Short mmCIF file of C-alpha atoms and ligand atoms in Angstrom, two decimals:
data_model
loop_
_atom_site.label_atom_id
_atom_site.label_comp_id
_atom_site.label_asym_id
_atom_site.label_seq_id
_atom_site.Cartn_x
_atom_site.Cartn_y
_atom_site.Cartn_z
CA UNK A 665 3.77 -22.41 -3.39
CA UNK A 666 1.86 -19.67 -2.63
CA UNK A 667 2.13 -16.91 -0.29
CA UNK A 668 1.22 -13.36 1.14
CA UNK A 669 4.02 -10.57 -0.28
CA UNK A 670 2.92 -7.77 2.60
CA UNK A 671 3.36 -4.10 3.33
CA UNK A 672 2.81 -2.79 6.40
CA UNK A 673 2.20 0.78 7.63
CA UNK A 674 -0.87 1.38 5.07
CA UNK A 675 -3.71 2.38 7.77
CA UNK A 676 -7.37 0.53 6.63
CA UNK A 677 -10.96 2.11 6.37
CA UNK A 678 -13.96 1.24 3.82
CA UNK A 679 -16.26 -0.84 4.14
CA UNK A 680 -16.51 -4.52 4.23
CA UNK A 681 -19.26 -7.09 4.30
CA UNK A 682 -18.53 -10.61 6.41
CA UNK A 683 -19.50 -13.83 4.91
CA UNK A 684 -21.76 -16.39 6.15
CA UNK A 685 -19.95 -18.87 8.61
CA UNK A 686 -17.53 -21.37 8.17
CA UNK A 687 -18.80 -23.02 11.62
CA UNK A 688 -22.03 -23.23 10.21
CA UNK A 689 -21.71 -23.90 6.81
CA UNK A 690 -19.46 -27.21 7.21
CA UNK A 691 -22.38 -28.37 9.48
CA UNK A 692 -25.61 -27.95 8.33
CA UNK A 693 -23.94 -29.17 4.46
CA UNK A 694 -23.65 -32.83 6.36
CA UNK A 695 -26.91 -32.25 7.81
CA UNK A 696 -28.25 -31.39 4.64
CA UNK A 697 -27.53 -34.97 4.18
CA UNK A 698 -30.50 -36.35 6.08
CA UNK A 699 -33.08 -35.54 3.61
CA UNK A 700 -34.05 -37.22 0.45
CA UNK A 701 -34.84 -33.86 -0.61
CA UNK A 702 -33.51 -30.44 -1.95
CA UNK A 703 -31.79 -28.18 -0.02
CA UNK A 704 -30.53 -24.77 -0.55
CA UNK A 705 -28.35 -23.03 1.47
CA UNK A 706 -28.01 -19.10 1.19
CA UNK A 707 -24.73 -17.11 2.23
CA UNK A 708 -21.92 -20.09 2.06
CA UNK A 709 -18.78 -19.16 2.91
CA UNK A 710 -16.80 -19.95 -0.30
CA UNK A 711 -13.98 -21.36 1.61
CA UNK A 712 -11.25 -24.62 0.37
CA UNK A 713 -13.15 -25.95 4.04
CA UNK A 714 -16.62 -26.23 2.32
CA UNK A 715 -14.77 -27.04 -1.38
CA UNK A 716 -13.36 -30.16 0.20
CA UNK A 717 -15.82 -31.66 2.52
CA UNK A 718 -18.17 -31.03 -0.56
CA UNK A 719 -15.51 -33.62 -2.69
CA UNK A 720 -15.74 -36.16 -0.05
CA UNK A 721 -20.05 -35.97 -0.24
CA UNK A 722 -19.75 -35.99 -4.09
CA UNK A 723 -17.26 -39.75 -3.88
CA UNK A 724 -20.46 -41.15 -1.64
CA UNK A 725 -22.71 -40.33 -4.38
CA UNK A 726 -23.48 -36.53 -2.63
CA UNK A 727 -24.69 -34.58 -5.13
CA UNK A 728 -23.64 -30.99 -3.81
CA UNK A 729 -22.99 -27.70 -6.29
CA UNK A 730 -21.74 -24.63 -4.44
CA UNK A 731 -22.11 -20.98 -6.55
CA UNK A 732 -20.56 -17.70 -6.88
CA UNK A 733 -23.71 -16.28 -5.71
CA UNK A 734 -22.81 -17.89 -2.10
CA UNK A 735 -25.94 -20.40 -2.56
CA UNK A 736 -25.57 -23.98 -2.24
CA UNK A 737 -27.62 -27.19 -3.26
CA UNK A 738 -27.26 -30.10 -1.73
CA UNK A 739 -29.66 -33.35 -3.15
CA UNK A 740 -28.22 -36.67 -1.08
CA UNK A 741 -31.08 -38.90 -2.81
CA UNK A 742 -28.28 -40.47 -4.22
CA UNK A 743 -25.83 -40.76 -1.78
CA UNK A 744 -24.57 -44.52 -2.43
CA UNK A 745 -21.46 -45.94 0.00
CA UNK A 746 -21.11 -45.05 3.45
CA UNK A 747 -17.92 -45.18 4.33
CA UNK A 748 -15.79 -42.81 3.18
CA UNK A 749 -11.76 -43.34 1.49
CA UNK A 750 -11.12 -39.45 0.30
CA UNK A 751 -7.58 -38.45 2.44
CA UNK A 752 -8.77 -34.69 2.79
CA UNK A 753 -11.17 -36.10 5.43
CA UNK A 754 -8.09 -35.79 7.96
CA UNK A 755 -7.70 -32.72 7.86
CA UNK A 756 -10.91 -31.35 8.39
CA UNK A 757 -12.15 -31.54 12.36
CA UNK A 758 -16.16 -31.29 10.86
CA UNK A 759 -16.08 -34.44 9.30
CA UNK A 760 -16.35 -36.52 12.34
CA UNK A 761 -20.19 -35.29 12.03
CA UNK A 762 -20.46 -36.41 8.14
CA UNK A 763 -20.67 -40.26 10.72
CA UNK A 764 -24.08 -38.92 11.68
CA UNK A 765 -26.02 -38.57 8.25
CA UNK A 766 -24.11 -41.90 7.72
CA UNK A 767 -25.21 -43.81 10.26
CA UNK A 768 -29.10 -42.27 9.99
CA UNK A 769 -28.77 -43.52 6.15
CA UNK A 770 -27.04 -46.56 5.35
CA UNK A 771 -27.28 -48.22 9.99
CA UNK A 772 -23.28 -48.52 9.60
CA UNK A 773 -19.97 -46.12 8.91
CA UNK A 774 -16.57 -45.53 8.35
CA UNK A 775 -14.83 -42.52 7.84
CA UNK A 776 -11.54 -41.59 8.46
CA UNK A 777 -9.66 -39.94 11.56
CA UNK A 778 -10.96 -36.63 11.56
CA UNK A 779 -8.13 -33.66 12.87
CA UNK A 780 -8.35 -29.67 12.12
CA UNK A 781 -6.61 -27.08 12.93
CA UNK A 782 -2.84 -28.62 14.64
CA UNK A 783 -4.20 -26.33 18.42
CA UNK A 784 -4.26 -29.34 20.26
CA UNK A 785 -5.28 -33.18 20.44
CA UNK A 786 -8.78 -33.37 19.07
CA UNK A 787 -10.29 -35.91 20.77
CA UNK A 788 -13.92 -36.95 20.56
CA UNK A 789 -14.50 -39.43 23.63
CA UNK A 790 -17.76 -36.44 24.62
CA UNK A 791 -19.57 -37.47 21.39
CA UNK A 792 -18.41 -41.51 21.64
CA UNK A 793 -19.78 -40.75 25.13
CA UNK A 794 -22.61 -40.10 24.17
CA UNK A 795 -23.63 -41.79 21.00
CA UNK A 796 -22.51 -44.66 22.89
CA UNK A 797 -25.30 -44.42 25.15
CA UNK A 798 -27.69 -44.28 22.44
CA UNK A 799 -27.01 -47.66 21.59
CA UNK A 800 -24.58 -46.92 18.08
CA UNK A 801 -21.59 -49.30 18.61
CA UNK A 802 -18.66 -47.57 18.14
CA UNK A 803 -15.32 -48.57 17.19
CA UNK A 804 -11.59 -46.98 16.23
CA UNK A 805 -8.78 -49.43 14.39
CA UNK A 806 -6.08 -48.75 12.26
CA UNK A 807 -7.14 -45.18 12.10
CA UNK A 808 -10.57 -45.52 11.16
CA UNK A 809 -14.07 -45.36 13.37
CA UNK A 810 -16.40 -48.08 12.24
CA UNK A 811 -20.31 -47.49 13.77
CA UNK A 812 -22.79 -48.97 13.69
CA UNK A 813 -26.46 -49.34 14.43
CA UNK A 814 -28.81 -52.48 15.36
CA UNK A 815 -31.28 -50.22 18.21
CA UNK A 816 -30.97 -46.75 18.85
CA UNK A 817 -32.69 -45.32 22.36
CA UNK A 818 -33.33 -41.56 22.91
CA UNK A 819 -31.19 -39.85 26.08
CA UNK A 820 -30.92 -38.06 28.92
CA UNK A 821 -26.49 -36.99 28.31
CA UNK A 822 -24.81 -34.38 30.04
CA UNK A 823 -21.59 -33.52 28.10
CA UNK A 824 -18.56 -33.65 30.58
CA UNK A 825 -17.10 -30.81 29.58
CA UNK A 826 -18.40 -28.02 26.92
CA UNK A 827 -17.61 -29.13 23.23
CA UNK A 828 -19.10 -27.26 20.85
CA UNK A 829 -19.11 -30.25 17.20
CA UNK A 830 -19.86 -33.28 19.79
CA UNK A 831 -23.04 -30.72 21.27
CA UNK A 832 -23.92 -30.52 16.58
CA UNK A 833 -23.23 -34.14 16.77
CA UNK A 834 -25.86 -35.57 19.22
CA UNK A 835 -28.35 -33.02 18.33
CA UNK A 836 -28.54 -34.53 14.26
CA UNK A 837 -28.50 -37.94 15.75
CA UNK A 838 -31.60 -37.21 17.83
CA UNK A 839 -32.98 -35.75 15.38
CA UNK A 840 -34.06 -38.63 13.52
CA UNK A 841 -34.36 -40.99 16.88
CA UNK A 842 -37.31 -41.98 17.90
CA UNK A 843 -38.63 -40.61 22.08
CA UNK A 844 -37.76 -37.07 23.54
CA UNK A 845 -33.57 -36.62 24.15
CA UNK A 846 -31.87 -34.18 27.03
CA UNK A 847 -28.91 -33.19 26.63
CA UNK A 848 -27.33 -30.63 28.91
CA UNK A 849 -24.43 -29.20 29.22
CA UNK A 850 -24.67 -28.67 25.65
CA UNK A 851 -22.51 -26.05 24.54
CA UNK A 852 -24.17 -22.37 23.20
CA UNK A 853 -22.67 -21.10 21.23
CA UNK A 854 -24.29 -19.22 18.20
CA UNK A 855 -22.84 -21.54 15.62
CA UNK A 856 -25.25 -24.26 17.04
CA UNK A 857 -28.48 -22.62 17.75
CA UNK A 858 -27.52 -21.58 13.80
CA UNK A 859 -27.82 -25.25 13.00
CA UNK A 860 -30.47 -25.81 15.07
CA UNK A 861 -32.47 -23.72 13.35
CA UNK A 862 -31.65 -25.32 9.81
CA UNK A 863 -32.94 -28.61 11.00
CA UNK A 864 -36.19 -27.09 12.44
CA UNK A 865 -36.53 -25.68 9.10
CA UNK A 866 -36.65 -29.45 8.16
CA UNK A 867 -39.39 -31.13 10.19
CA UNK A 868 -36.71 -31.50 13.23
CA UNK A 869 -38.77 -30.87 17.12
CA UNK A 870 -35.21 -28.79 18.60
CA UNK A 871 -35.51 -27.06 21.32
CA UNK A 872 -32.94 -25.50 24.26
CA UNK A 873 -35.08 -25.00 26.91
CA UNK A 874 -31.82 -23.67 29.46
CA UNK A 875 -29.22 -22.41 28.93
CA UNK A 876 -27.41 -25.35 28.43
CA UNK A 877 -29.60 -27.95 27.64
CA UNK A 878 -32.07 -28.86 24.95
CA UNK A 879 -34.18 -30.61 24.43
CA UNK A 880 -34.55 -33.06 20.71
CA UNK A 881 -37.57 -34.67 20.05
CA UNK A 882 -37.62 -38.00 17.47
CA UNK A 883 -39.33 -37.18 13.64
CA UNK A 884 -39.65 -39.96 11.71
CA UNK A 885 -38.56 -38.44 8.57
CA UNK A 886 -36.52 -34.77 7.43
CA UNK A 887 -37.54 -32.92 4.55
CA UNK A 888 -35.64 -30.18 2.17
CA UNK A 889 -35.30 -26.85 3.31
CA UNK A 890 -34.08 -22.25 1.73
CA UNK A 891 -31.99 -21.47 4.39
CA UNK A 892 -29.57 -18.58 5.38
CA UNK A 893 -27.30 -18.86 7.50
CA UNK A 894 -25.97 -16.27 9.75
CA UNK A 895 -22.61 -14.61 9.45
CA UNK A 896 -19.33 -14.83 10.27
CA UNK A 897 -18.40 -13.70 13.92
CA UNK A 898 -14.29 -14.27 13.38
CA UNK A 899 -14.74 -12.22 10.59
CA UNK A 900 -16.12 -9.49 12.72
CA UNK A 901 -12.97 -9.85 15.09
CA UNK A 902 -10.00 -10.00 12.52
CA UNK A 903 -11.87 -6.73 10.70
CA UNK A 904 -12.35 -4.84 13.45
CA UNK A 905 -8.50 -6.08 15.17
CA UNK A 906 -7.52 -4.86 11.61
CA UNK A 907 -9.20 -1.19 11.92
CA UNK A 908 -7.13 -0.56 14.95
CA UNK A 909 -4.24 -2.26 14.66
CA UNK A 910 -3.39 -0.24 11.24
CA UNK A 911 -4.96 2.70 12.87
CA UNK A 912 -7.72 2.94 10.05
CA UNK A 913 -11.52 3.12 10.16
CA UNK A 914 -13.97 0.56 9.04
CA UNK A 915 -16.96 -0.24 9.04
CA UNK A 916 -18.24 -4.06 8.90
CA UNK A 917 -21.24 -4.72 7.56
CA UNK A 918 -24.18 -7.70 8.40
CA UNK A 919 -22.94 -8.21 11.62
CA UNK A 920 -24.69 -9.93 14.19
CA UNK A 921 -24.52 -7.64 17.70
CA UNK A 922 -25.54 -10.27 19.19
CA UNK A 923 -23.00 -12.74 18.87
CA UNK A 924 -20.65 -10.53 19.99
CA UNK A 925 -21.12 -8.86 23.13
CA UNK A 926 -18.10 -10.52 25.08
CA UNK A 927 -15.67 -8.59 22.50
CA UNK A 928 -17.72 -5.74 22.20
CA UNK A 929 -16.71 -5.70 26.02
CA UNK A 930 -13.25 -6.01 25.96
CA UNK A 931 -13.20 -3.61 23.18
CA UNK A 932 -14.54 -0.67 25.33
CA UNK A 933 -12.33 -1.59 28.31
CA UNK A 934 -9.06 -1.26 26.38
CA UNK A 935 -10.75 2.10 25.56
CA UNK A 936 -11.66 1.57 22.06
CA UNK A 937 -14.41 3.38 20.38
CA UNK A 938 -17.22 1.17 18.52
CA UNK A 939 -20.10 2.73 17.39
CA UNK A 940 -22.66 0.49 16.14
CA UNK A 941 -26.35 0.03 13.98
CA UNK A 942 -28.66 -1.95 12.67
CA UNK A 943 -26.04 -4.85 11.24
CA UNK A 944 -23.35 -2.19 10.77
CA UNK A 945 -20.37 -2.14 13.38
CA UNK A 946 -18.22 1.01 13.07
CA UNK A 947 -14.50 0.90 14.40
CA UNK A 948 -12.11 3.80 14.82
CA UNK A 949 -9.11 2.80 15.86
CA UNK A 950 -7.17 5.95 15.17
CA UNK A 951 -7.78 6.63 19.02
CA UNK A 952 -4.52 5.68 21.43
CA UNK A 953 -3.22 4.98 24.13
CA UNK A 954 -5.06 1.52 24.26
CA UNK A 955 -5.23 -0.60 27.39
CA UNK A 956 -3.54 -3.35 28.61
CA UNK A 957 -6.34 -6.03 29.43
CA UNK A 958 -6.23 -9.63 31.45
CA UNK A 959 -8.38 -12.36 29.39
CA UNK A 960 -9.04 -15.69 30.02
CA UNK A 961 -10.91 -17.63 26.59
CA UNK A 962 -14.31 -19.58 27.26
CA UNK A 963 -16.70 -21.31 25.68
CA UNK A 964 -20.15 -19.10 24.83
CA UNK A 965 -20.96 -16.71 25.78
CA UNK A 966 -16.66 -15.88 27.40
CA UNK A 967 -14.52 -14.41 25.40
CA UNK A 968 -14.21 -17.39 22.05
CA UNK A 969 -10.81 -18.62 21.86
CA UNK A 970 -10.56 -17.79 17.61
CA UNK A 971 -10.67 -14.17 19.25
CA UNK A 972 -6.56 -15.31 20.80
CA UNK A 973 -3.87 -14.95 18.46
CA UNK A 974 -5.43 -11.65 16.86
CA UNK A 975 -6.19 -10.51 20.37
CA UNK A 976 -2.66 -11.38 21.75
CA UNK A 977 -1.24 -8.94 18.70
CA UNK A 978 -3.28 -6.07 20.16
CA UNK A 979 -1.81 -6.24 22.97
CA UNK A 980 1.21 -5.56 21.76
CA UNK A 981 0.21 -2.45 20.66
CA UNK A 982 -1.14 -1.32 24.00
CA UNK A 983 0.15 -0.47 26.98
CA UNK A 984 1.52 -1.98 29.90
CA UNK A 985 1.68 -5.65 30.68
CA UNK A 986 -0.95 -8.21 29.52
CA UNK A 987 -2.56 -11.65 30.02
CA UNK A 988 -3.43 -13.49 27.88
CA UNK A 989 -4.96 -17.25 29.40
CA UNK A 990 -6.24 -20.19 27.24
CA UNK A 991 -8.59 -22.46 28.07
CA UNK A 992 -10.21 -24.20 25.70
CA UNK A 993 -7.73 -25.62 23.37
CA UNK A 994 -4.20 -27.07 25.25
CA UNK A 995 -2.32 -25.93 21.93
CA UNK A 996 -3.47 -22.53 20.67
CA UNK A 997 0.12 -20.45 20.68
CA UNK A 998 1.82 -21.73 18.05
CA UNK A 999 1.84 -18.17 16.16
CA UNK A 1000 3.55 -16.88 19.34
CA UNK A 1001 7.09 -17.73 18.18
CA UNK A 1002 6.55 -15.46 14.61
CA UNK A 1003 4.77 -12.71 16.57
CA UNK A 1004 8.49 -12.52 18.77
CA UNK A 1005 10.06 -12.79 15.63
CA UNK A 1006 8.41 -9.49 14.48
CA UNK A 1007 9.64 -7.40 17.77
CA UNK A 1008 6.56 -8.65 19.95
CA UNK A 1009 7.41 -8.84 23.63
CA UNK A 1010 5.11 -12.19 24.38
CA UNK A 1011 6.25 -14.44 27.14
CA UNK A 1012 5.02 -17.85 28.47
CA UNK A 1013 3.55 -17.40 31.95
CA UNK A 1014 2.39 -19.82 34.81
CA UNK A 1015 -0.35 -19.89 35.69
CA UNK A 1016 -2.45 -22.22 38.30
CA UNK A 1017 -5.68 -23.98 36.73
CA UNK A 1018 -7.61 -26.92 36.54
CA UNK A 1019 -10.47 -25.09 34.62
CA UNK A 1020 -9.85 -26.73 31.24
CA UNK A 1021 -12.24 -27.12 28.83
CA UNK A 1022 -9.99 -29.39 27.29
CA UNK A 1023 -8.52 -32.94 29.07
CA UNK A 1024 -6.12 -32.77 31.21
CA UNK A 1025 -4.73 -36.28 30.15
CA UNK A 1026 -4.43 -35.04 26.43
CA UNK A 1027 -2.10 -31.43 27.85
CA UNK A 1028 1.45 -31.81 26.50
CA UNK A 1029 4.01 -30.40 29.48
CA UNK A 1030 5.49 -28.81 26.75
CA UNK A 1031 2.97 -26.53 25.89
CA UNK A 1032 2.17 -23.71 27.60
CA UNK A 1033 -1.31 -21.83 28.59
CA UNK A 1034 -0.51 -18.30 29.39
CA UNK A 1035 1.65 -15.98 27.61
CA UNK A 1036 2.55 -12.40 28.98
CA UNK A 1037 2.69 -9.26 26.71
CA UNK A 1038 4.67 -6.29 27.13
CA UNK A 1039 3.63 -3.49 25.29
CA UNK A 1040 3.78 -1.10 22.55
CA UNK A 1041 6.05 -2.82 20.54
CA UNK A 1042 6.97 -1.94 17.14
CA UNK A 1043 6.85 -4.61 15.04
CA UNK A 1044 8.97 -5.42 11.84
CA UNK A 1045 8.64 -7.29 8.46
CA UNK A 1046 9.79 -10.12 9.07
CA UNK A 1047 9.05 -13.89 6.29
CA UNK A 1048 6.71 -15.67 8.46
CA UNK A 1049 5.44 -19.26 8.81
CA UNK A 1050 1.76 -19.77 9.51
CA UNK A 1051 0.97 -22.60 12.01
CA UNK A 1052 -3.52 -22.63 11.37
CA UNK A 1053 -6.22 -21.04 10.57
CA UNK A 1054 -6.98 -17.98 12.73
CA UNK A 1055 -3.23 -17.45 13.59
CA UNK A 1056 -2.59 -17.25 9.52
CA UNK A 1057 -5.33 -14.46 9.63
CA UNK A 1058 -3.58 -12.73 12.69
CA UNK A 1059 -0.18 -13.23 11.16
CA UNK A 1060 -1.39 -11.40 8.33
CA UNK A 1061 -2.82 -8.39 10.70
CA UNK A 1062 1.21 -7.72 12.26
CA UNK A 1063 2.76 -7.80 8.68
CA UNK A 1064 -0.14 -4.91 8.10
CA UNK A 1065 0.96 -3.51 11.60
CA UNK A 1066 4.24 -3.91 11.13
CA UNK A 1067 7.43 -1.52 8.98
CA UNK A 1068 8.51 -2.76 5.68
CA UNK A 1069 7.44 -6.14 4.69
CA UNK A 1070 7.24 -9.17 5.32
CA UNK A 1071 6.33 -12.47 3.54
CA UNK A 1072 3.73 -15.07 4.48
CA UNK A 1073 4.26 -18.67 4.20
CA UNK A 1074 0.98 -21.52 4.46
CA UNK A 1075 -1.46 -19.29 3.36
CA UNK A 1076 -3.71 -22.47 2.55
CA UNK A 1077 -4.25 -22.24 6.54
CA UNK A 1078 -6.30 -18.62 5.43
CA UNK A 1079 -7.92 -20.35 2.70
CA UNK A 1080 -9.77 -22.68 4.99
CA UNK A 1081 -12.35 -20.03 6.27
CA UNK A 1082 -11.70 -16.52 4.70
CA UNK A 1083 -13.08 -15.99 1.77
CA UNK A 1084 -10.93 -14.34 -1.06
CA UNK A 1085 -8.47 -12.59 2.25
CA UNK A 1086 -5.98 -10.76 0.88
CA UNK A 1087 -8.91 -9.51 -2.38
CA UNK A 1088 -10.94 -8.22 0.77
CA UNK A 1089 -7.81 -6.65 2.23
CA UNK A 1090 -6.66 -4.35 -0.26
CA UNK A 1091 -9.88 -3.08 -1.11
CA UNK A 1092 -9.91 -1.47 2.54
CA UNK A 1093 -6.37 -0.33 1.45
CA UNK A 1094 -4.06 -2.96 2.43
CA UNK A 1095 -0.75 -3.20 0.60
CA UNK A 1096 -0.94 -7.24 -0.23
CA UNK A 1097 -0.02 -9.65 -3.15
CA UNK A 1098 -1.28 -13.22 -3.65
CA UNK A 1099 2.79 -14.71 -5.63
CA UNK A 1100 3.37 -18.24 -6.74
CA UNK A 1101 6.59 -19.15 -6.88
CA UNK A 1102 9.70 -19.54 -3.84
N1 EPU B 1916 -12.87 -32.11 23.49
C1 EPU B 1916 -12.14 -33.55 24.54
N2 EPU B 1916 -13.06 -33.84 23.57
C2 EPU B 1916 -13.97 -33.82 23.07
C3 EPU B 1916 -14.73 -32.35 22.74
C4 EPU B 1916 -13.50 -31.65 22.61
O1 EPU B 1916 -10.92 -33.34 24.65
O2 EPU B 1916 -15.21 -35.07 22.97
C5 EPU B 1916 -11.93 -31.19 23.40
C6 EPU B 1916 -10.62 -29.99 22.24
O3 EPU B 1916 -9.49 -31.31 22.57
C7 EPU B 1916 -10.46 -28.99 23.47
C8 EPU B 1916 -12.03 -28.45 23.83
O4 EPU B 1916 -12.79 -29.65 24.12
O5 EPU B 1916 -9.33 -28.16 23.50
C9 EPU B 1916 -13.22 -27.61 22.82
O6 EPU B 1916 -13.57 -28.58 22.35
P1 EPU B 1916 -14.74 -28.45 20.99
O7 EPU B 1916 -15.89 -29.55 20.67
O8 EPU B 1916 -15.59 -27.18 21.40
O9 EPU B 1916 -13.99 -27.17 19.97
P2 EPU B 1916 -14.63 -28.27 17.88
O10 EPU B 1916 -15.70 -28.04 17.97
O11 EPU B 1916 -13.62 -29.21 17.72
C10 EPU B 1916 -15.12 -25.62 17.01
C11 EPU B 1916 -15.28 -25.11 16.10
C12 EPU B 1916 -13.64 -24.71 16.08
C13 EPU B 1916 -13.78 -23.41 17.35
C14 EPU B 1916 -13.99 -24.36 18.79
C15 EPU B 1916 -14.36 -23.43 20.24
C16 EPU B 1916 -15.70 -26.35 14.53
C17 EPU B 1916 -15.23 -26.70 12.90
N3 EPU B 1916 -15.24 -26.19 14.80
O12 EPU B 1916 -14.49 -26.65 17.47
O13 EPU B 1916 -12.87 -23.55 15.41
O14 EPU B 1916 -12.91 -22.58 18.00
O15 EPU B 1916 -15.18 -24.73 17.97
O16 EPU B 1916 -16.08 -22.41 19.99
O17 EPU B 1916 -16.34 -26.05 14.66
C18 EPU B 1916 -11.06 -22.59 13.43
O18 EPU B 1916 -13.08 -22.07 13.32
O19 EPU B 1916 -10.56 -22.50 13.31
C19 EPU B 1916 -12.40 -23.25 14.68
C20 EPU B 1916 -10.65 -24.04 15.04
#
């Protein structure tokens, strides 16, 4: 078993370049199976989720090569199976999307139930309703979804609530469905737009006609392409908060500022100074006090749910009482008990709201949706258990902020989404080691 040993208290300083976006790389790998021709992708992050997905595709007969130069080459001309049995499938939320190219290629598909981080039940009812409306027959039994298509039709579908992956599923399916499909209340996340850009570079006809409306005119065939995926906005947030928490100064490169407006505004509201130039974000984390904040997560362009955990950590260093209300996932505070172990003052609070992105019937009465944070508190190093990906990065930042030593278990969650995380932190001056054994 591997873990991180971290000694906190070191200001992080220097330059870091953010990787390509995880949540585009995974989708583009799947969408690349929609053509028989070669697809070449640049700027792919070398993360375990991508390697796991590539293995699943290889088992189906597809060719995927991922190079240390961050290039990925996909060739699906040899794809021969429409039935997924690989056990790591269930760990990846994005893997459900594999259903789409398999259906397009074989008119039928069988895939296991997909999962992802344990941050909620994560149902896919909104996608299933949309696919059913297009004529796809779906059934579920013994842990597998079976799907088949006899006649597929373009459609006009309105998502009941926002769904990032669900929107991507319907876009991919409609790209090769004759006629015009209109998706209303469709997700607006920049990662969705990058997938649209990728599909259009393969010859698809997809456009966003209004903020939350997407129009897809089906084409007969998609062709090969050469595409560079966008930078990961979550990495920007992680490194920015690392600078502030450790009272350091970091220059973050390859940043797309337009994807981060809400984050920048939140930083400014908390009194944190940022400087931006072309694709660089400079964070001066030495300024104190940090002001408290009241934030609710939301879909784009709101305050992203993936920033919720590191922001709560930041608020442990802010003056006064802050509040964080998680509205996208119903169970995304799994890291709070670990921060409390370190001395953070965070308690669940009840806020009356019906305005959640998850389905209320999936909510368990043990879940809480908001916390109150009293700061500033001095954090102390501890043995920590990582419950999920973003919580993992957060707990590493907490350990870097704290006095003394911490040991972090469950670091495979971090490998899923951050390339060489500890190495890159080390280059910024962090005292962090990846160690084997108990
Ligand atoms: N939901 C339903 N039914 C559906 C679809 C969604 O109830 O049919 C619920 C979900 O359970 C959740 C909420 O609606 O409570 C939002 O779900 P959404 O489908 O928008 O999220 P996702 O596609 O599962 C993606 C990213 C997440 C990111 C969210 C929000 C991928 C693989 N995952 O999840 O990324 O937090 O969008 O932008 O793209 C991460 O990278 O760490 C991560 C969790």
